[in-house]
Each structure stands twice: as structure tokens, then as C-alpha cells.
CSV table of C-alpha atoms and ligand atoms in Angstrom, one decimal:
chain,number,residue,atom,x,y,z
P,1,MET,CA,-15.7,9.8,21.7
P,2,ALA,CA,-12.5,8.8,20.3
P,3,PHE,CA,-12.7,9.2,16.4
P,4,PRO,CA,-12.8,13.2,15.0
P,5,GLU,CA,-16.0,13.6,13.5
P,6,HIS,CA,-14.6,14.3,9.7
P,7,PHE,CA,-12.4,11.1,10.5
P,8,LEU,CA,-12.0,8.8,6.5
P,9,TRP,CA,-13.9,5.5,6.8
P,10,GLY,CA,-13.2,3.1,3.9
P,11,GLY,CA,-10.9,0.4,2.3
P,12,ALA,CA,-8.3,-0.1,0.4
P,13,THR,CA,-7.1,-1.7,-3.2
P,14,ALA,CA,-4.4,-1.6,-5.9
P,15,ALA,CA,-5.2,-1.9,-9.7
P,16,ASN,CA,-3.2,-4.9,-10.3
P,17,GLN,CA,-5.0,-6.9,-7.9
P,18,ILE,CA,-8.7,-6.1,-8.6
P,19,GLU,CA,-9.2,-4.6,-12.5
P,20,GLY,CA,-8.0,-7.8,-14.5
P,21,ALA,CA,-8.7,-5.9,-18.1
P,22,TYR,CA,-4.2,-6.5,-18.5
P,23,ASN,CA,-4.6,-5.4,-22.3
P,24,GLU,CA,-7.6,-3.6,-22.9
P,25,ASP,CA,-8.1,0.2,-24.1
P,26,GLY,CA,-4.5,0.3,-24.6
P,27,LYS,CA,-3.2,-1.1,-21.3
P,28,GLY,CA,0.5,-2.2,-21.3
P,29,PHE,CA,2.0,-4.7,-19.1
P,30,SER,CA,3.2,-3.8,-15.9
P,31,VAL,CA,5.8,-5.5,-14.3
P,32,GLU,CA,2.5,-7.2,-11.8
P,33,ASP,CA,1.7,-8.9,-15.1
P,34,VAL,CA,4.9,-11.1,-15.0
P,35,THR,CA,4.9,-12.1,-11.7
P,36,PRO,CA,2.0,-15.3,-11.8
P,37,LYS,CA,3.0,-16.5,-8.5
P,38,GLY,CA,3.1,-14.0,-6.4
P,39,ILE,CA,5.6,-11.2,-5.6
P,40,ARG,CA,7.8,-13.6,-4.1
P,41,TYR,CA,7.9,-15.7,-6.4
P,42,PRO,CA,10.5,-15.8,-10.2
P,43,ARG,CA,9.0,-14.0,-12.8
P,44,VAL,CA,8.6,-15.0,-16.3
P,45,ASP,CA,9.2,-13.2,-19.5
P,46,ALA,CA,5.7,-13.0,-20.4
P,47,PRO,CA,2.0,-12.5,-18.8
P,48,PRO,CA,1.1,-16.0,-18.9
P,49,SER,CA,-2.5,-17.1,-19.0
P,50,ASP,CA,-2.5,-18.4,-15.4
P,51,ASN,CA,-2.2,-15.5,-13.8
P,52,LEU,CA,-5.0,-14.3,-11.7
P,53,LYS,CA,-4.3,-11.1,-11.9
P,54,LEU,CA,-5.1,-10.8,-15.4
P,55,VAL,CA,-9.1,-10.9,-14.8
P,56,GLY,CA,-8.5,-9.9,-10.7
P,57,ILE,CA,-12.0,-9.4,-9.8
P,58,ASP,CA,-12.9,-7.5,-13.0
P,59,PHE,CA,-13.4,-4.0,-11.1
P,60,TYR,CA,-12.3,-3.0,-14.7
P,61,HIS,CA,-15.8,-3.4,-15.8
P,62,ARG,CA,-18.1,-3.7,-12.7
P,63,TYR,CA,-16.4,-0.9,-10.7
P,64,LYS,CA,-20.0,0.9,-10.5
P,65,GLU,CA,-21.6,-2.3,-8.6
P,66,ASP,CA,-18.1,-2.6,-6.4
P,67,ILE,CA,-18.4,1.5,-5.6
P,68,ALA,CA,-21.9,1.0,-4.4
P,69,LEU,CA,-21.4,-1.5,-2.3
P,70,PHE,CA,-18.9,0.1,-0.6
P,71,ALA,CA,-21.1,3.3,-0.2
P,72,GLY,CA,-23.8,1.2,1.1
P,73,MET,CA,-21.4,0.5,4.1
P,74,GLY,CA,-20.7,4.5,4.2
P,75,PHE,CA,-17.4,4.7,2.7
P,76,THR,CA,-16.3,8.2,2.8
P,77,VAL,CA,-12.9,7.5,1.6
P,78,PHE,CA,-11.8,4.8,-1.1
P,79,ARG,CA,-8.0,4.3,-1.3
P,80,LEU,CA,-7.3,2.6,-5.1
P,81,SER,CA,-4.4,3.2,-7.1
P,82,ILE,CA,-4.0,4.5,-10.9
P,83,ALA,CA,-2.1,1.6,-13.4
P,84,TRP,CA,0.9,3.5,-14.8
P,85,SER,CA,0.8,1.2,-17.8
P,86,ARG,CA,-2.9,2.3,-18.4
P,87,ILE,CA,-2.1,5.6,-18.6
P,88,PHE,CA,1.5,5.6,-20.1
P,89,PRO,CA,1.6,1.9,-21.8
P,90,ASN,CA,5.6,2.0,-22.4
P,91,GLY,CA,6.1,4.8,-19.3
P,92,ASP,CA,8.1,6.3,-21.6
P,93,ASP,CA,5.7,7.1,-24.3
P,94,LYS,CA,5.0,10.9,-25.6
P,95,THR,CA,1.8,11.0,-25.2
P,96,PRO,CA,-1.1,9.7,-22.8
P,97,ASN,CA,-3.1,7.0,-23.5
P,98,GLU,CA,-6.7,8.8,-23.8
P,99,ALA,CA,-9.1,5.7,-22.9
P,100,GLY,CA,-6.9,5.0,-19.5
P,101,LEU,CA,-7.9,8.3,-18.3
P,102,ALA,CA,-11.3,8.5,-19.3
P,103,PHE,CA,-11.0,5.1,-17.3
P,104,TYR,CA,-10.4,6.7,-13.9
P,105,ASP,CA,-12.1,9.7,-14.5
P,106,SER,CA,-15.2,7.6,-14.8
P,107,VAL,CA,-14.2,5.4,-11.5
P,108,PHE,CA,-13.2,8.7,-9.5
P,109,ASP,CA,-17.1,10.4,-11.0
P,110,GLU,CA,-18.5,7.6,-9.2
P,111,CYS,CA,-16.6,7.7,-6.2
P,112,ARG,CA,-17.5,11.4,-6.1
P,113,LYS,CA,-21.4,10.6,-6.3
P,114,TYR,CA,-21.7,9.0,-3.0
P,115,GLY,CA,-19.5,11.2,-1.6
P,116,MET,CA,-16.5,9.5,-1.3
P,117,GLU,CA,-12.7,11.1,-1.4
P,118,PRO,CA,-10.7,8.8,-3.7
P,119,LEU,CA,-7.5,8.4,-2.0
P,120,VAL,CA,-5.0,7.5,-4.8
P,121,THR,CA,-1.4,5.5,-5.4
P,122,ILE,CA,0.3,6.7,-8.0
P,123,SER,CA,2.0,3.7,-8.4
P,124,HIS,CA,1.1,0.6,-6.3
P,125,TYR,CA,3.9,-2.3,-7.5
P,126,GLU,CA,2.4,-1.5,-11.5
P,127,ILE,CA,5.6,-0.1,-12.7
P,128,PRO,CA,5.4,-0.5,-16.7
P,129,LEU,CA,7.5,-3.4,-17.8
P,130,HIS,CA,8.9,-1.7,-20.7
P,131,LEU,CA,10.5,0.6,-17.9
P,132,ALA,CA,11.9,-2.4,-16.1
P,133,LYS,CA,13.6,-4.0,-19.3
P,134,VAL,CA,15.3,-1.2,-21.2
P,135,TYR,CA,16.1,0.9,-18.1
P,136,ASN,CA,16.2,-1.3,-14.9
P,137,GLY,CA,13.5,0.4,-13.0
P,138,TRP,CA,14.4,3.3,-11.0
P,139,THR,CA,18.5,2.5,-10.8
P,140,ASP,CA,17.7,5.0,-13.9
P,141,ARG,CA,17.5,8.6,-13.1
P,142,ARG,CA,16.0,8.8,-16.4
P,143,LEU,CA,12.7,7.3,-14.8
P,144,ILE,CA,12.0,10.5,-12.6
P,145,GLY,CA,11.4,12.3,-16.1
P,146,PHE,CA,8.9,9.8,-16.8
P,147,PHE,CA,7.2,10.0,-13.6
P,148,GLU,CA,7.4,13.6,-13.4
P,149,LYS,CA,5.4,13.4,-16.9
P,150,TYR,CA,2.3,11.2,-15.4
P,151,VAL,CA,2.1,12.9,-12.3
P,152,ARG,CA,1.9,15.9,-14.1
P,153,THR,CA,-0.7,14.3,-16.7
P,154,ILE,CA,-2.9,12.8,-13.8
P,155,PHE,CA,-3.3,15.8,-11.5
P,156,THR,CA,-3.8,17.9,-14.3
P,157,ARG,CA,-7.0,15.9,-15.7
P,158,TYR,CA,-8.1,14.8,-12.2
P,159,ARG,CA,-8.1,18.5,-10.8
P,160,GLY,CA,-11.1,18.8,-8.2
P,161,LYS,CA,-11.6,14.9,-8.5
P,162,VAL,CA,-8.8,13.6,-6.4
P,163,HIS,CA,-7.8,15.8,-3.3
P,164,TRP,CA,-5.3,12.9,-1.6
P,165,TRP,CA,-2.4,11.5,-3.3
P,166,LEU,CA,-0.2,9.0,-2.4
P,167,THR,CA,3.7,8.7,-3.8
P,168,PHE,CA,5.1,5.0,-3.7
P,169,ASN,CA,3.1,2.1,-1.9
P,170,GLU,CA,5.3,0.7,0.3
P,171,VAL,CA,8.3,2.3,-0.7
P,172,ASN,CA,10.8,0.9,1.3
P,173,SER,CA,9.8,-2.6,0.1
P,174,ILE,CA,12.3,-1.8,-2.1
P,175,LEU,CA,14.9,-3.4,0.3
P,176,GLU,CA,13.4,-6.8,-0.2
P,177,THR,CA,11.4,-6.9,-3.3
P,178,PRO,CA,13.7,-4.9,-6.2
P,179,PHE,CA,11.6,-6.1,-9.0
P,180,THR,CA,8.2,-6.0,-8.1
P,181,SER,CA,9.1,-2.5,-6.1
P,182,GLY,CA,10.7,-0.5,-7.7
P,183,GLY,CA,11.4,-2.5,-11.3
P,184,ILE,CA,15.0,-3.4,-11.2
P,185,MET,CA,15.4,-6.5,-13.1
P,186,THR,CA,18.9,-7.3,-12.0
P,187,PRO,CA,18.2,-10.0,-9.4
P,188,LYS,CA,18.2,-9.1,-5.6
P,189,GLU,CA,21.7,-11.3,-5.3
P,190,GLN,CA,23.7,-9.3,-8.2
P,191,LEU,CA,21.9,-6.0,-7.2
P,192,SER,CA,24.7,-3.7,-5.9
P,193,GLN,CA,24.0,-1.9,-2.7
P,194,SER,CA,25.1,0.6,-4.4
P,195,ASP,CA,22.4,0.5,-7.4
P,196,LEU,CA,20.1,0.0,-4.7
P,197,TYR,CA,20.3,3.2,-2.7
P,198,GLN,CA,20.5,4.9,-6.2
P,199,ALA,CA,17.2,3.5,-7.1
P,200,ILE,CA,15.9,4.6,-3.7
P,201,HIS,CA,17.4,7.8,-3.9
P,202,ASN,CA,15.5,8.5,-7.8
P,203,GLU,CA,12.3,7.4,-5.9
P,204,MET,CA,12.5,9.5,-3.3
P,205,VAL,CA,13.2,13.0,-5.7
P,206,ALA,CA,10.2,11.5,-8.0
P,207,SER,CA,8.2,11.7,-4.8
P,208,ALA,CA,9.7,15.1,-3.7
P,209,LEU,CA,8.6,16.1,-7.1
P,210,ALA,CA,5.4,14.8,-6.9
P,211,THR,CA,4.6,16.4,-4.3
P,212,LYS,CA,5.7,20.0,-5.7
P,213,ILE,CA,3.6,19.8,-8.7
P,214,ALA,CA,0.7,18.3,-7.1
P,215,HIS,CA,0.6,21.9,-5.0
P,216,GLU,CA,1.7,23.3,-8.4
P,217,ILE,CA,-1.5,22.3,-9.7
P,218,ASP,CA,-4.4,22.2,-7.0
P,219,PRO,CA,-3.4,23.5,-3.2
P,220,GLU,CA,-6.2,21.6,-2.5
P,221,ASN,CA,-3.7,18.3,-2.9
P,222,HIS,CA,-2.9,16.2,-0.2
P,223,VAL,CA,0.2,14.2,-0.6
P,224,GLY,CA,1.5,11.7,2.0
P,225,CYS,CA,4.1,8.8,1.6
P,226,MET,CA,3.3,5.4,2.2
P,227,VAL,CA,5.8,3.0,4.2
P,228,LEU,CA,5.1,-0.9,5.0
P,229,SER,CA,5.3,-0.6,9.0
P,230,MET,CA,6.5,-2.9,10.9
P,231,PRO,CA,7.7,-2.6,14.8
P,232,ILE,CA,10.5,-4.1,15.2
P,233,TYR,CA,11.2,-5.5,18.7
P,234,PRO,CA,14.0,-6.9,20.7
P,235,LEU,CA,13.9,-10.4,21.2
P,236,THR,CA,15.2,-10.4,24.6
P,237,PRO,CA,16.1,-7.1,26.9
P,238,ASP,CA,19.9,-7.8,25.7
P,239,PRO,CA,21.2,-4.3,24.8
P,240,ASP,CA,22.9,-6.0,21.5
P,241,ASP,CA,18.7,-7.0,21.1
P,242,VAL,CA,17.7,-3.4,21.5
P,243,ILE,CA,20.3,-2.2,18.8
P,244,ALA,CA,20.0,-4.6,16.5
P,245,ALA,CA,16.0,-3.8,16.8
P,246,MET,CA,17.3,-0.6,16.7
P,247,GLU,CA,19.4,-0.3,13.3
P,248,GLN,CA,16.8,-2.4,11.5
P,249,THR,CA,14.0,0.3,12.5
P,250,HIS,CA,16.1,3.0,10.9
P,251,GLN,CA,16.3,0.6,7.5
P,252,ASN,CA,12.3,1.3,7.5
P,253,ASP,CA,12.0,4.6,8.9
P,254,MET,CA,14.8,6.0,6.5
P,255,PHE,CA,12.2,6.6,3.8
P,256,ILE,CA,10.1,8.5,6.0
P,257,GLU,CA,12.6,10.6,7.1
P,258,ILE,CA,13.5,11.9,4.0
P,259,HIS,CA,9.7,11.9,2.9
P,260,ALA,CA,9.1,14.0,6.1
P,261,ARG,CA,11.9,15.6,6.9
P,262,GLY,CA,13.5,16.2,3.6
P,263,VAL,CA,17.1,15.1,4.7
P,264,TYR,CA,19.0,11.8,4.5
P,265,PRO,CA,18.9,10.7,8.5
P,266,GLY,CA,22.8,10.5,10.3
P,267,TYR,CA,22.8,6.9,10.2
P,268,MET,CA,21.3,6.2,6.3
P,269,LYS,CA,24.6,8.3,5.6
P,270,ARG,CA,26.8,6.3,8.0
P,271,TYR,CA,25.4,2.8,6.7
P,272,MET,CA,26.1,4.3,3.3
P,273,ARG,CA,29.5,5.1,4.4
P,274,GLU,CA,30.4,2.0,5.9
P,275,HIS,CA,29.3,0.0,3.3
P,276,GLY,CA,30.5,1.5,0.4
P,277,ILE,CA,27.7,3.1,-1.5
P,278,THR,CA,28.1,5.8,-3.7
P,279,VAL,CA,24.6,7.6,-4.8
P,280,THR,CA,24.6,10.5,-7.2
P,281,PHE,CA,23.0,13.3,-6.4
P,282,GLY,CA,21.6,16.0,-9.2
P,283,PRO,CA,22.5,20.0,-8.9
P,284,GLU,CA,18.8,20.4,-7.7
P,285,ASP,CA,17.7,17.8,-5.6
P,286,ASP,CA,19.4,18.5,-1.8
P,287,ALA,CA,17.0,21.8,-2.5
P,288,LEU,CA,13.5,19.4,-3.9
P,289,LEU,CA,14.1,17.2,-1.2
P,290,ARG,CA,13.9,19.7,1.6
P,291,GLU,CA,11.4,22.1,-0.2
P,292,ASN,CA,8.9,19.6,-0.7
P,293,THR,CA,8.1,17.0,2.1
P,294,VAL,CA,4.6,15.3,2.4
P,295,ASP,CA,1.6,16.6,4.2
P,296,PHE,CA,1.0,13.1,6.0
P,297,ILE,CA,2.4,9.5,6.3
P,298,SER,CA,0.7,6.8,5.7
P,299,PHE,CA,1.2,3.1,6.0
P,300,SER,CA,0.5,-0.2,6.1
P,301,TYR,CA,0.2,-2.4,9.3
P,302,TYR,CA,-0.7,-6.2,9.2
P,303,VAL,CA,2.7,-7.5,11.9
P,304,SER,CA,5.2,-6.4,14.4
P,305,VAL,CA,8.5,-8.9,14.3
P,306,CYS,CA,11.4,-9.0,16.7
P,307,ALA,CA,15.0,-9.0,16.1
P,308,THR,CA,18.4,-10.2,17.2
P,309,ALA,CA,22.1,-10.1,17.6
P,310,ASP,CA,22.5,-13.7,18.1
P,311,PRO,CA,22.3,-15.7,14.7
P,312,LYS,CA,21.0,-19.0,16.7
P,313,LYS,CA,18.0,-17.3,17.8
P,314,ASP,CA,17.7,-15.5,14.2
P,315,ILE,CA,14.7,-18.0,13.0
P,316,ARG,CA,12.2,-15.8,10.5
P,317,GLY,CA,8.8,-16.5,10.3
P,318,GLU,CA,6.6,-15.3,7.2
P,319,GLY,CA,5.6,-11.4,7.3
P,320,ASN,CA,3.8,-8.7,5.3
P,321,LEU,CA,7.5,-8.9,2.5
P,322,LEU,CA,10.4,-7.4,4.9
P,323,GLY,CA,9.6,-10.3,7.2
P,324,GLY,CA,11.3,-10.8,11.1
P,325,VAL,CA,12.3,-12.9,13.9
P,326,VAL,CA,9.1,-14.8,15.2
P,327,ASN,CA,7.4,-13.4,18.1
P,328,PRO,CA,7.0,-15.8,21.3
P,329,TYR,CA,3.9,-14.0,22.3
P,330,LEU,CA,1.8,-14.1,19.3
P,331,LYS,CA,-0.5,-15.9,16.9
P,332,SER,CA,-0.1,-15.9,13.7
P,333,SER,CA,-2.8,-16.1,10.7
P,334,GLU,CA,-3.1,-18.9,8.6
P,335,TRP,CA,-0.3,-17.4,6.5
P,336,GLY,CA,1.5,-17.2,9.6
P,337,TRP,CA,1.4,-13.3,9.7
P,338,GLN,CA,1.7,-12.1,13.5
P,339,ILE,CA,-1.4,-10.5,14.9
P,340,ASP,CA,0.1,-7.8,17.2
P,341,PRO,CA,-3.5,-5.2,17.5
P,342,LYS,CA,-1.3,-3.0,20.1
P,343,GLY,CA,1.6,-2.9,17.5
P,344,LEU,CA,-0.5,-0.6,15.3
P,345,ARG,CA,-1.0,2.1,18.5
P,346,TYR,CA,2.8,2.0,18.6
P,347,THR,CA,3.6,2.2,15.5
P,348,LEU,CA,0.9,5.6,15.5
P,349,ASN,CA,2.9,7.0,18.7
P,350,HIS,CA,6.5,5.8,17.2
P,351,TYR,CA,5.4,7.9,14.0
P,352,TRP,CA,4.0,10.9,15.6
P,353,ASP,CA,7.1,11.3,18.1
P,354,LEU,CA,9.3,11.1,15.3
P,355,TYR,CA,7.9,13.1,12.8
P,356,GLN,CA,4.7,15.5,14.3
P,357,LYS,CA,2.8,14.9,10.8
P,358,PRO,CA,-0.7,13.6,10.2
P,359,LEU,CA,-1.1,10.0,10.0
P,360,PHE,CA,-2.9,7.8,8.1
P,361,VAL,CA,-3.3,4.0,8.5
P,362,VAL,CA,-4.0,2.8,4.6
P,363,GLU,CA,-4.2,-0.4,4.9
P,364,ASN,CA,-4.6,-3.4,7.7
P,365,GLY,CA,-7.0,-6.6,7.9
P,366,LEU,CA,-6.8,-10.5,8.1
P,367,GLY,CA,-5.9,-12.7,5.0
P,368,ALA,CA,-8.0,-15.5,5.6
P,369,LYS,CA,-9.9,-18.5,4.2
P,370,ASP,CA,-14.0,-18.3,4.0
P,371,VAL,CA,-16.7,-20.2,3.8
P,372,LEU,CA,-19.6,-19.5,1.6
P,373,VAL,CA,-22.7,-20.2,2.9
P,374,ASP,CA,-26.3,-20.3,3.1
P,375,GLY,CA,-28.2,-17.3,4.3
P,376,GLY,CA,-27.6,-12.9,4.5
P,377,PRO,CA,-29.5,-11.1,2.3
P,378,ASP,CA,-27.9,-11.8,-0.8
P,379,GLY,CA,-28.9,-15.8,-0.5
P,380,LYS,CA,-25.2,-16.6,0.5
P,381,THR,CA,-22.8,-15.1,3.1
P,382,VAL,CA,-19.9,-15.6,4.7
P,383,GLU,CA,-19.6,-15.9,8.5
P,384,ASP,CA,-16.2,-14.2,9.7
P,385,ASP,CA,-16.3,-13.5,12.8
P,386,TYR,CA,-12.3,-13.9,13.2
P,387,ARG,CA,-12.3,-11.0,10.7
P,388,ILE,CA,-14.4,-8.5,12.7
P,389,SER,CA,-12.4,-9.5,15.7
P,390,TYR,CA,-9.4,-8.8,14.2
P,391,LEU,CA,-10.3,-5.3,12.9
P,392,LYS,CA,-11.8,-4.4,15.8
P,393,ASP,CA,-9.2,-5.3,17.8
P,394,HIS,CA,-7.1,-2.8,15.5
P,395,LEU,CA,-9.6,-0.4,15.1
P,396,LEU,CA,-9.6,0.0,19.2
P,397,GLN,CA,-5.8,0.3,19.0
P,398,VAL,CA,-6.3,3.2,17.0
P,399,GLU,CA,-8.6,4.5,19.0
P,400,GLU,CA,-6.2,4.5,21.5
P,401,ALA,CA,-3.7,6.2,19.9
P,402,ILE,CA,-6.3,9.1,18.9
P,403,GLU,CA,-7.1,9.3,22.9
P,404,ASP,CA,-3.1,9.5,22.6
P,405,GLY,CA,-3.6,12.9,21.4
P,406,ILE,CA,-2.2,11.8,17.5
P,407,PRO,CA,-4.3,13.3,14.8
P,408,VAL,CA,-5.2,10.3,12.8
P,409,LEU,CA,-6.8,11.1,9.6
P,410,GLY,CA,-8.9,7.6,8.3
P,411,TYR,CA,-8.8,4.3,8.3
P,412,THR,CA,-8.9,1.7,5.4
P,413,SER,CA,-8.7,-1.5,5.5
P,414,TRP,CA,-6.8,-3.5,2.8
P,415,GLY,CA,-9.4,-5.4,0.2
P,416,PRO,CA,-12.4,-4.4,1.5
P,417,ILE,CA,-14.1,-6.6,-1.4
P,418,ASP,CA,-11.6,-10.1,-1.8
P,419,LEU,CA,-8.9,-9.5,-4.1
P,420,VAL,CA,-6.2,-11.1,-5.9
P,421,SER,CA,-3.2,-11.6,-2.9
P,422,ALA,CA,0.1,-9.8,-3.8
P,423,SER,CA,2.6,-11.9,-2.2
P,424,THR,CA,0.8,-15.3,-3.3
P,425,ALA,CA,-1.2,-14.2,-6.2
P,426,GLN,CA,-4.3,-16.7,-4.6
P,427,MET,CA,-8.0,-15.6,-4.5
P,428,SER,CA,-8.1,-18.0,-1.4
P,429,LYS,CA,-6.2,-15.5,1.0
P,430,ARG,CA,-9.4,-13.1,1.5
P,431,TYR,CA,-9.5,-9.9,3.1
P,432,GLY,CA,-12.9,-8.4,2.4
P,433,PHE,CA,-16.6,-7.4,3.5
P,434,ILE,CA,-17.2,-8.8,0.3
P,435,TYR,CA,-17.1,-12.0,-1.3
P,436,VAL,CA,-16.1,-12.5,-4.4
P,437,ASP,CA,-16.9,-15.8,-6.7
P,438,ARG,CA,-13.5,-16.4,-7.9
P,439,ASN,CA,-11.1,-19.4,-6.6
P,440,ASP,CA,-7.5,-20.5,-7.1
P,441,ASP,CA,-8.0,-22.4,-10.2
P,442,GLY,CA,-10.0,-18.9,-12.1
P,443,THR,CA,-13.3,-20.9,-12.1
P,444,GLY,CA,-16.3,-18.9,-10.3
P,445,THR,CA,-19.1,-16.6,-11.6
P,446,LEU,CA,-17.4,-13.5,-10.1
P,447,LYS,CA,-20.6,-12.7,-8.5
P,448,ARG,CA,-20.6,-10.7,-5.4
P,449,TYR,CA,-21.8,-11.5,-1.9
P,450,ARG,CA,-21.8,-9.4,1.6
P,451,LYS,CA,-20.3,-11.0,4.2
P,452,LYS,CA,-21.3,-10.8,8.0
P,453,SER,CA,-18.4,-8.4,8.7
P,454,TYR,CA,-20.1,-5.7,5.6
P,455,PHE,CA,-23.0,-5.1,8.0
P,456,TRP,CA,-20.5,-4.8,11.3
P,457,TYR,CA,-18.2,-2.3,9.2
P,458,LYS,CA,-21.4,-0.3,8.1
P,459,LYS,CA,-22.7,0.1,11.7
P,460,VAL,CA,-19.0,1.0,12.5
P,461,ILE,CA,-18.9,3.5,10.3
P,462,GLU,CA,-22.2,4.8,10.6
P,463,THR,CA,-21.5,5.4,14.8
P,464,ASN,CA,-18.1,7.0,13.9
P,465,GLY,CA,-16.3,4.1,16.1
P,466,ALA,CA,-18.9,3.8,18.7
P,467,ALA,CA,-20.0,0.4,17.7
P,468,LEU,CA,-16.6,-0.7,18.4
P,469,HIS,CA,-17.4,-1.1,22.1
P,470,GLU,CA,-20.8,-3.1,21.6
P,471,ASP,CA,-20.3,-6.9,21.4
U,1,LIG,C1,0.9,-5.1,0.9
U,1,LIG,C2,0.6,-4.3,-0.3
U,1,LIG,C3,-1.0,-4.8,-1.0
U,1,LIG,C4,-1.5,-6.3,-0.2
U,1,LIG,C5,-1.3,-6.0,1.2
U,1,LIG,C6,-1.6,-7.7,1.6
U,1,LIG,O1,2.0,-5.1,0.9
U,1,LIG,O2,0.3,-3.4,-0.7
U,1,LIG,O3,-1.2,-4.7,-2.5
U,1,LIG,O4,-1.6,-7.2,-1.3
U,1,LIG,O5,-0.2,-6.5,1.2
U,1,LIG,O6,-0.8,-9.0,1.5
U,1,LIG,P1,-1.1,-9.9,0.3
U,1,LIG,O7,-2.0,-9.7,-0.6
U,1,LIG,O8,0.1,-10.4,0.0
U,1,LIG,O9,-1.8,-10.9,1.5
């Protein structure tokens, strides 16, 4: 059997997409509170009432029920994020908000009660809005200091309760969504490449510093980077397309290079040189990056794309934020995301070949419209065979990669319980094994119902993957 004995099985979420309670118990606003229509759409000045994320799925008040449901599937890991603005409401506050710290204490205790390891993203598209407004987000080096204080606080507080940490969610997404990812207020079209790369540099330094502090506070801590992965295939065997694919791949891989090897890759230096990009390094930065590389590499995987050097063939499709040219060989989800299970094996091999660090698949799943029907042990359910088939196809490719000799630490499917979508802020784009009765117009009881996939995933976990080979 390919899956190793202690393979971590579970699901992944983010605070801003599940918690709700956006202004309760001292929480400050985050950048997510002002993007009511999702990451791709314009932000507004103040949190509006029609933002589904303000209530989310009310995890803040229902976490015990939800974690019990995850335990029912046999989860050994649960990925969630800490909302930075619950701990430091403005980001630059002198002291942390005790109510926020206490909330995550209870959540982690609840996980541990069931033997579930919390896998915690420190910053998942939830930068305090104040840091965006006053400092222009990560363009300002002072954010490193605020982040340092935040991580020191949570590493100290949750010592012994949390051993698995991810620094920045989909850290490379800053290239496409500088506001959501980097808290940068300057509109993307006006943002200079130097400011963008300075923000990237500041985040890299902050991530290395977090890794250092995590190891100092508890040698049992494992810290990983988290990237949006997306194989970029050449559209044709034309060498120009191959080079286009290679160069676009570099744009994403440079983030892992810095995290995993601790140095800027040559192709990145070349790109910066040729585009007149200047970045200011602090005196300690080089050593900090070099001496504090990550313990493992984690990534989200939903789509693959193509690249071409021919502008006439450069037809862009929908995709997980970064997007790319449509692949004529693949089918798409209802939201236009192209489905490519083999790309997951390819990605695992690609990263292992380059970095030789353990890998963790921390997001993967199908956003689909579900129909709630009568049946199942909860009275209502969803017959989501399409979701089962998507996940099964991808997990079989994880197994292939393990057969290839790659150390894969675990797999957390995205949205084990329905949640608010990041790119479109919809409830109707559902990923869960658990249905949440909430609609795009904000109506619904928030009641939870287990779908067919719930019982399928339970069996997969119970058999450590063997059930993937049953019909
Ligand atoms: C990733 C994000 C997640 C999640 C996922 C699915 O980019 O890390 O937060 O939302 O994509 O995307 P969506 O919710 O837009 O379907």
C-alpha cells in the first residue's frame, strides 16, 4: 500500500471564509472584509453588509460541531488559519487581543481532543486592513516587525498545541492580487515593479524570521511555505512555447527557491536586472534567508495551464487566480477551472526534483453546485459523485507520486465543509463533504448535512487510501 503509515489526512480552510463574527470580541477589519464580491473584484471603503464572509459559515460559534464532524471522518489534520486581526486588530497594536488568543486556544484544544493536528496558516489573505491603509501593506519594511510580534505571540501561546505552521498562503499570488495577498492599496496597474518586488522581499524575510522564531520557541515546530502551484505546459513543442512555459514557471518557483534554498535564483536576478527592478536589502537579510529555510513545501493544486509565445494563440481561461492559456485536452469545472489530476503527480515530482524537501498537498478540490435532496442519516444530503470522482482521481495521482519515491506528508482537501469562495465570494461554489445551508443571497439556516462524499472520504481515511481502488 502506497500511503505511508503516518500520512496526515484532513481538510483545509481559512478564517475569513468560515469564521464570520467579523467584528466580535475585539477583532479588527481585514482586507477580506472589504472585498464583498471576491478577490478578483474591486474593494470598497468599509465592510458592507452584503459580504457573505462577514458571517461565513459561523464557524466562530459552531467550531465544536464542525470539528466533531471532521473527527467523524477520521481527520488526523485540520488546516485552518489564524485571523491576524483577531490577535492584533490593527496589526501594529502594542498588545494582543486576549479574546482572539483564547478563541484559537479553544479551537486547538478541540482538535487535539480528537487527535487531530492543527495545521495553521499564519496569514491567509487576512492582513489587518489598517496595515494596508497606513503602510501600503508589505511594500513597507515595518511590516516585518509587526509580523514578528504576531508570530512570536502565537508561537509562544500555542506552544505544544500546534506543531505545523505555514507562513503565507499562496505566497506567489501577490503577483496577481497585490491587495488581497500583500495588503497593497496601490492599484495593480499603478504599482511599480520595484514596489511589488520589495513587498515580495519583505515577505520572504518575514517568512524566514518566522521560521527561525518557530524553531527557537519549540524545536518540535515544522514550518512550511505555501505556494499556488500550477503546472505550466508549453502549448506546442515549438521551442519558443517551451521557453515561455519555463519562464512563467520560474515566476512561481522563485518563491520556493528563496524559501527552500535561501537565495534568490539567477533567473530572478536576471529578470529584476532587465526590468530595472531595485530592491533594498537589510544588512541581515541575506544571512537570515540562507540560514532559515523551510522544513517542508506545501501547495494548493487545482488547475494546470499552458503557455505560448504566440500572441494569437494566447487565449486565457479561468483559473485559480494566476490563470493561463486553455489546454485543449482538458475538461473544466462549472467555474471554468481546468481539471488535470495527472498535473498533481507532475507537480509533486517537479518540486521534489528541484528541492528535495518533504511535500504537503494542503489544498485541492472541486468547487461545484450541489443539490440538497431528501435522504442520508441527517434527513437531507447531496449525491455528489462528481466530487468523489474528482478527489479520487487526484488522490490516485498522489499515490503515484508516493510510488515515485516522493515523501508526501499529507493531504488536506480544500473546504471539507462548504465555505465562502475566495475568488467570487459565493456560497454556491461548494467544495465540502458537509453541506452548509446558506445561499448566495445570505439566506439559510446554517444547518450542516453530511454529503455522500463524507462517507466516501471517511472510508478512504480509515483504509489509509486502500478504498481508492474500490469502485
Ligand atoms: C485558493 C485559496 C483558498 C480557496 C481556494 C479555492 O486560492 O487559498 O482560500 O478559496 O483557492 O478558490 P475559490 O474559493 O475561489 O473557489
